[in-house]
Structures are given as C-alpha cells and as structure tokens.
Coordinates of C-alpha atoms in Angstrom, one line a residue:
M1201 CA 35.6 -12.7 -5.3
R1202 CA 32.8 -11.1 -3.2
N1203 CA 30.2 -13.1 -5.1
Q1204 CA 32.1 -16.3 -4.5
L1205 CA 32.4 -15.5 -0.7
F1206 CA 28.7 -14.7 -0.6
A1207 CA 27.9 -18.0 -2.2
I1208 CA 30.0 -19.9 0.3
Y1209 CA 28.5 -18.1 3.3
A1210 CA 25.0 -18.4 1.9
L1211 CA 25.2 -22.1 1.9
L1212 CA 25.5 -22.0 5.7
A1213 CA 22.3 -22.5 7.7
V1214 CA 20.2 -19.4 7.6
T1215 CA 18.4 -18.1 10.6
T1216 CA 16.1 -15.2 10.2
P1217 CA 15.9 -12.8 13.2
A1218 CA 12.5 -11.7 14.2
K1219 CA 13.4 -8.0 14.8
A1220 CA 16.8 -7.1 13.4
N1221 CA 18.2 -5.1 10.6
F1222 CA 19.4 -6.8 7.4
V1223 CA 22.5 -5.7 5.5
V1224 CA 22.0 -5.7 1.7
V1225 CA 25.0 -6.6 -0.5
P1226 CA 25.1 -6.5 -4.3
I1227 CA 25.5 -9.9 -6.1
Q1228 CA 25.4 -11.3 -9.5
A1229 CA 23.3 -14.4 -10.1
S1230 CA 26.1 -15.9 -12.3
G1231 CA 28.4 -15.8 -9.3
L1232 CA 26.2 -18.0 -7.1
A1233 CA 26.3 -21.7 -6.5
Y1234 CA 23.5 -23.6 -8.4
D1235 CA 21.6 -24.2 -5.1
L1236 CA 21.1 -20.4 -4.7
S1237 CA 20.9 -19.4 -8.3
P1238 CA 17.7 -18.7 -10.3
N1239 CA 18.7 -21.5 -12.6
N1240 CA 17.6 -23.9 -9.9
Y1241 CA 13.8 -24.5 -10.4
D1242 CA 13.2 -24.1 -6.6
N1243 CA 14.5 -20.6 -7.0
S1244 CA 12.9 -19.8 -10.3
P1245 CA 10.3 -17.1 -10.8
S1246 CA 8.5 -19.5 -13.2
N1247 CA 7.9 -21.9 -10.3
Y1248 CA 4.3 -21.2 -9.3
E1249 CA 5.2 -21.4 -5.6
N1250 CA 7.4 -18.4 -6.1
S1251 CA 5.2 -16.5 -8.5
S1252 CA 3.6 -13.2 -7.7
S1253 CA 0.5 -14.7 -9.4
N1254 CA 0.2 -17.0 -6.4
Y1255 CA -2.2 -15.2 -4.0
N1256 CA 0.0 -16.1 -1.0
N1257 CA 2.8 -14.0 -2.6
S1258 CA 0.6 -11.4 -4.3
A1259 CA 0.9 -7.7 -3.5
S1260 CA -2.9 -7.5 -3.8
N1261 CA -3.1 -9.7 -0.6
Y1262 CA -3.7 -7.3 2.3
D1263 CA -1.2 -9.1 4.4
K1264 CA 1.5 -7.8 2.0
S1265 CA 0.1 -4.5 1.2
P1266 CA 1.7 -1.2 2.4
M1267 CA -1.8 -0.1 3.2
N1268 CA -1.6 -2.6 6.2
Y1269 CA 0.0 -0.6 9.0
D1270 CA 2.4 -3.4 9.9
N1271 CA 3.8 -3.0 6.4
S1272 CA 3.6 0.8 6.2
A1273 CA 6.5 3.2 5.9
T1274 CA 4.8 5.3 8.6
N1275 CA 5.2 2.4 11.1
Y1276 CA 8.2 3.4 13.4
D1277 CA 9.7 -0.1 13.2
N1278 CA 9.9 0.3 9.4
G1279 CA 11.5 3.7 9.5
P1280 CA 15.2 4.9 9.4
S1281 CA 15.4 4.3 13.2
G1282 CA 13.3 1.2 13.3
K1283 CA 14.0 -2.5 14.0
R1284 CA 13.3 -3.9 10.5
R1285 CA 15.6 -1.8 8.3
L1286 CA 17.3 -2.8 5.1
L1287 CA 20.8 -1.2 5.2
L1288 CA 23.7 -1.0 2.8
E1289 CA 27.1 -2.0 4.1
N1290 CA 27.8 1.7 4.8
G1291 CA 24.7 1.9 7.0
R1292 CA 22.5 3.8 4.6
H1293 CA 18.8 3.0 5.1
I1294 CA 17.2 1.9 1.8
G1295 CA 14.0 0.2 3.0
Y1296 CA 12.5 -2.2 5.4
Y1297 CA 11.1 -5.7 5.7
N1298 CA 8.2 -7.5 7.3
F1299 CA 6.9 -11.0 7.6
S1300 CA 3.3 -11.7 6.6
K1301 CA 1.1 -13.9 8.9
K1302 CA 1.8 -16.8 6.5
G1303 CA 5.5 -16.3 6.7
V1304 CA 6.3 -14.5 3.4
L1305 CA 9.3 -12.2 3.9
N1306 CA 8.5 -8.9 2.1
L1307 CA 11.0 -6.2 1.2
Y1308 CA 9.7 -2.6 0.9
S1309 CA 11.2 0.6 -0.4
Q1310 CA 9.6 3.9 0.9
S1311 CA 7.1 3.7 -1.9
G1312 CA 5.9 0.1 -1.6
R1313 CA 6.8 -3.6 -1.8
V1314 CA 9.6 -4.3 -4.2
A1315 CA 10.3 -8.0 -3.5
Y1316 CA 9.3 -11.0 -1.4
M1317 CA 10.5 -14.5 -0.4
P1318 CA 7.7 -17.1 -0.4
S1319 CA 7.0 -19.0 2.7
G1320 CA 7.5 -22.8 2.9
G1321 CA 11.2 -23.0 3.0
K1322 CA 11.7 -24.3 -0.5
T1323 CA 13.7 -21.3 -1.6
Q1324 CA 16.1 -18.7 -0.2
S1325 CA 15.4 -16.4 -3.2
F1326 CA 13.6 -13.1 -3.4
F1327 CA 11.4 -12.2 -6.4
L1328 CA 10.1 -8.9 -7.8
S1329 CA 6.6 -8.0 -6.6
E1330 CA 5.7 -6.5 -10.0
G1331 CA 5.9 -8.8 -13.0
S1332 CA 8.3 -11.7 -12.6
G1333 CA 11.9 -11.7 -11.9
W1334 CA 14.6 -13.0 -9.6
C1335 CA 15.8 -10.4 -7.2
G1336 CA 18.4 -12.1 -4.9
T1337 CA 18.9 -14.4 -2.1
I1338 CA 19.4 -14.5 1.7
G1339 CA 22.5 -15.9 3.4
N1340 CA 24.8 -15.8 6.3
A1341 CA 28.1 -13.9 6.1
N1342 CA 30.4 -13.9 9.1
G1343 CA 27.6 -14.8 11.4
Q1344 CA 25.3 -12.0 10.1
T1345 CA 22.2 -12.6 8.0
V1346 CA 22.6 -10.7 4.7
I1347 CA 20.4 -10.2 1.7
G1348 CA 22.3 -10.5 -1.6
M1349 CA 20.5 -8.4 -4.2
T1350 CA 21.0 -8.0 -8.0
Q1351 CA 21.9 -4.5 -9.3
S1352 CA 18.5 -4.1 -11.0
C1353 CA 16.6 -4.9 -7.8
L1354 CA 18.9 -2.8 -5.6
L1355 CA 18.3 0.2 -8.0
Q1356 CA 14.5 0.0 -7.3
F1357 CA 15.3 0.6 -3.6
M1358 CA 17.8 3.3 -4.4
S1359 CA 15.5 5.2 -6.7
D1360 CA 13.2 6.0 -3.8
Q1361 CA 15.9 7.8 -1.8

C-alpha cells in the first residue's frame, strides 16, 4: 500500500527545494508506476544520460567529489544539524545531498557519494555512483518532497552509521 501511495504522489509535480531536508522512504521498484520505474528507458541505468560513465554524472568529476568542500561531510550544511540532510521518517540523519554546478543532484553518506540524479529533467530516478544500478526516485507526498529508495541503496547509507 505504501508503495502504491508513493507512486501516486510521485506523479505529482516535483519541486526541489534549494535548502531543505529530504525525507527518505523505502520503496520497491515493482510497486511503482511505469513512468517512475527503472523499466522505463528514461529511468534506466543503461541509458547513457543516466550512466555513471557519463562524465557529467561521474564521481571522478570534481563537482561531485566529496573532496570538494561543498560536497564534504565536514561542511556544516551537510552535517546532522545542517540544511541539506537526508532523514528517515523517524528523523534519523543518514546522509546529505548537494547539487553540482550543472544540476546533478548527488546523495552522500558520511563516507562518500552513494547516488545521483542526472540533470536535464528527463528522469526523476537516482542511480548508484559505483557500478550501475537504479537506486530510487524523487516525488511529492503530502506536499513534502521525498526520496523513495530501494532497500539495497538505503542499506549503503545505513552501513555508515
């Protein structure tokens, strides 16, 4: 039921706040509408525009690197009391996010970048930074922007706690 509700809400227009926390909710890809699922080529990790092999999305690009202070865990805005937190529904801090200069939305755990959403507006999906894989999607639930994340992706954030 939760996945179905998320899919319905995620179809609503998504607005991404410049400086606000994101709540992360667990989802299953199989529970999403086709428009949001990794079965849709626009959301597929095999689509080059979404690939980590694309330099615009690559972790080797300094704009996305945690070595860049804007993306660093030592930056106050990225910390447990900062403005760019990733939080579970219970308020637990599991990481942070940042936008690159080219508009890529990057998700970081305390040890580095875990996932990203390519710029360009063709997908609402997140992809794993290492290797290739679909990680989740962004949506709007009850007027709040949320990130729906697969269990395997969420575990990468939780393992750094």
